[in-house]
Amino acid sequence: MGDQYTETSEGTFIKLADGTYNWYEKNFFNDEQSVEMTQLDGKEYVKVNNGENSESPWGESETLQTSLSDVLRSLFGINLVEADIDEVSVHTETDKTRYTITTTTNYPERIKSETLQALQKRLEALKQENTQKEFIQGMEAQIQLIEETQYLDNILTYEIDKEGFLTDFTYKATVSQKNGAYFNFITSTSITEYNLNDTSHLLPSIDD
């Protein structure tokens, strides 16, 4: 509706000795509401804050709603192939190298299709679980909005630090909606810490 909308996530993932992961993620919606999720030793927990001191306690999910692959895919799963690339520029600084990629129109259409397939699958699962009607309607509206949206002028930027780690990723696009409105869509991810010796402070404590 012409207003700026911001969604921010922060979190961590920790690889355990047996090769599995524990992880934590907190999502902020326009700085008014937040949803926290964590997966500890194969169990997933959720906590919701609706603002105005309305915060739920941690509750265990009956089924795992989010797999680690879903979380990591949002960070690294760009799924970009050579045919998607229209132009590449490289800028090198003392402590990092920045790669800026302009994509062809095929890339956003393919990603849009894959996103819609995943959302439809999730929607069917929620219906089977008898999820609240309002939540179902919200997801259906989200799916319809994506179906009617075109993503134009797609630019991806990667920053690699001097140690060879991917530390920043940004995706920018001009978005065209069915009603003819245009706006900017930007998603950005930064990895602020990695390979820490002490990770005890990164995961929440869940009371039994």
PDB file of N, CA and C in Angstrom, residues 12 15 33 57 101 126 134 138 147 155 158 175 177 206:
ATOM      1  N   THR A  12      21.454 -18.200  14.798  1.00  0.00           N
ATOM      2  CA  THR A  12      22.719 -18.924  14.789  1.00  0.00           C
ATOM      3  C   THR A  12      22.464 -20.387  14.482  1.00  0.00           C
ATOM      4  N   LYS A  15      27.029 -26.659  14.594  1.00  0.00           N
ATOM      5  CA  LYS A  15      27.236 -28.046  14.202  1.00  0.00           C
ATOM      6  C   LYS A  15      27.764 -28.833  15.392  1.00  0.00           C
ATOM      7  N   GLN A  33       6.280  -6.972  16.199  1.00  0.00           N
ATOM      8  CA  GLN A  33       6.009  -8.352  16.571  1.00  0.00           C
ATOM      9  C   GLN A  33       7.252  -9.193  16.285  1.00  0.00           C
ATOM     10  N   PRO A  57       5.204 -18.084  26.430  1.00  0.00           N
ATOM     11  CA  PRO A  57       6.378 -18.862  26.834  1.00  0.00           C
ATOM     12  C   PRO A  57       6.823 -19.772  25.692  1.00  0.00           C
ATOM     13  N   ILE A 101      26.281  -9.368  -9.453  1.00  0.00           N
ATOM     14  CA  ILE A 101      25.761 -10.156 -10.569  1.00  0.00           C
ATOM     15  C   ILE A 101      24.391  -9.619 -10.971  1.00  0.00           C
ATOM     16  N   LEU A 126      -0.612 -27.542   6.381  1.00  0.00           N
ATOM     17  CA  LEU A 126      -1.311 -26.791   7.431  1.00  0.00           C
ATOM     18  C   LEU A 126      -2.797 -27.115   7.445  1.00  0.00           C
ATOM     19  N   GLU A 134      -7.601 -18.160  10.053  1.00  0.00           N
ATOM     20  CA  GLU A 134      -6.992 -16.873   9.727  1.00  0.00           C
ATOM     21  C   GLU A 134      -5.579 -17.054   9.177  1.00  0.00           C
ATOM     22  N   GLY A 138      -4.248 -16.089   5.418  1.00  0.00           N
ATOM     23  CA  GLY A 138      -3.086 -15.229   5.240  1.00  0.00           C
ATOM     24  C   GLY A 138      -2.075 -15.822   4.273  1.00  0.00           C
ATOM     25  N   GLU A 147       1.995 -14.874  -7.002  1.00  0.00           N
ATOM     26  CA  GLU A 147       1.589 -15.285  -8.346  1.00  0.00           C
ATOM     27  C   GLU A 147       1.394 -14.080  -9.267  1.00  0.00           C
ATOM     28  N   ILE A 155      19.555  -7.939  -9.076  1.00  0.00           N
ATOM     29  CA  ILE A 155      20.985  -7.790  -8.829  1.00  0.00           C
ATOM     30  C   ILE A 155      21.343  -8.533  -7.547  1.00  0.00           C
ATOM     31  N   TYR A 158      27.592 -10.458  -3.576  1.00  0.00           N
ATOM     32  CA  TYR A 158      28.248 -11.331  -2.605  1.00  0.00           C
ATOM     33  C   TYR A 158      29.523 -10.659  -2.118  1.00  0.00           C
ATOM     34  N   VAL A 175      10.016  -4.556  -8.289  1.00  0.00           N
ATOM     35  CA  VAL A 175       8.872  -5.453  -8.268  1.00  0.00           C
ATOM     36  C   VAL A 175       7.668  -4.764  -8.903  1.00  0.00           C
ATOM     37  N   GLN A 177       3.557  -5.188  -9.571  1.00  0.00           N
ATOM     38  CA  GLN A 177       2.372  -5.918  -9.157  1.00  0.00           C
ATOM     39  C   GLN A 177       1.258  -5.797 -10.197  1.00  0.00           C
ATOM     40  N   ILE A 206      15.550 -23.455  27.429  1.00  0.00           N
ATOM     41  CA  ILE A 206      14.142 -23.860  27.414  1.00  0.00           C
ATOM     42  C   ILE A 206      13.833 -24.552  28.742  1.00  0.00           C
TER      43      ILE A 206
END
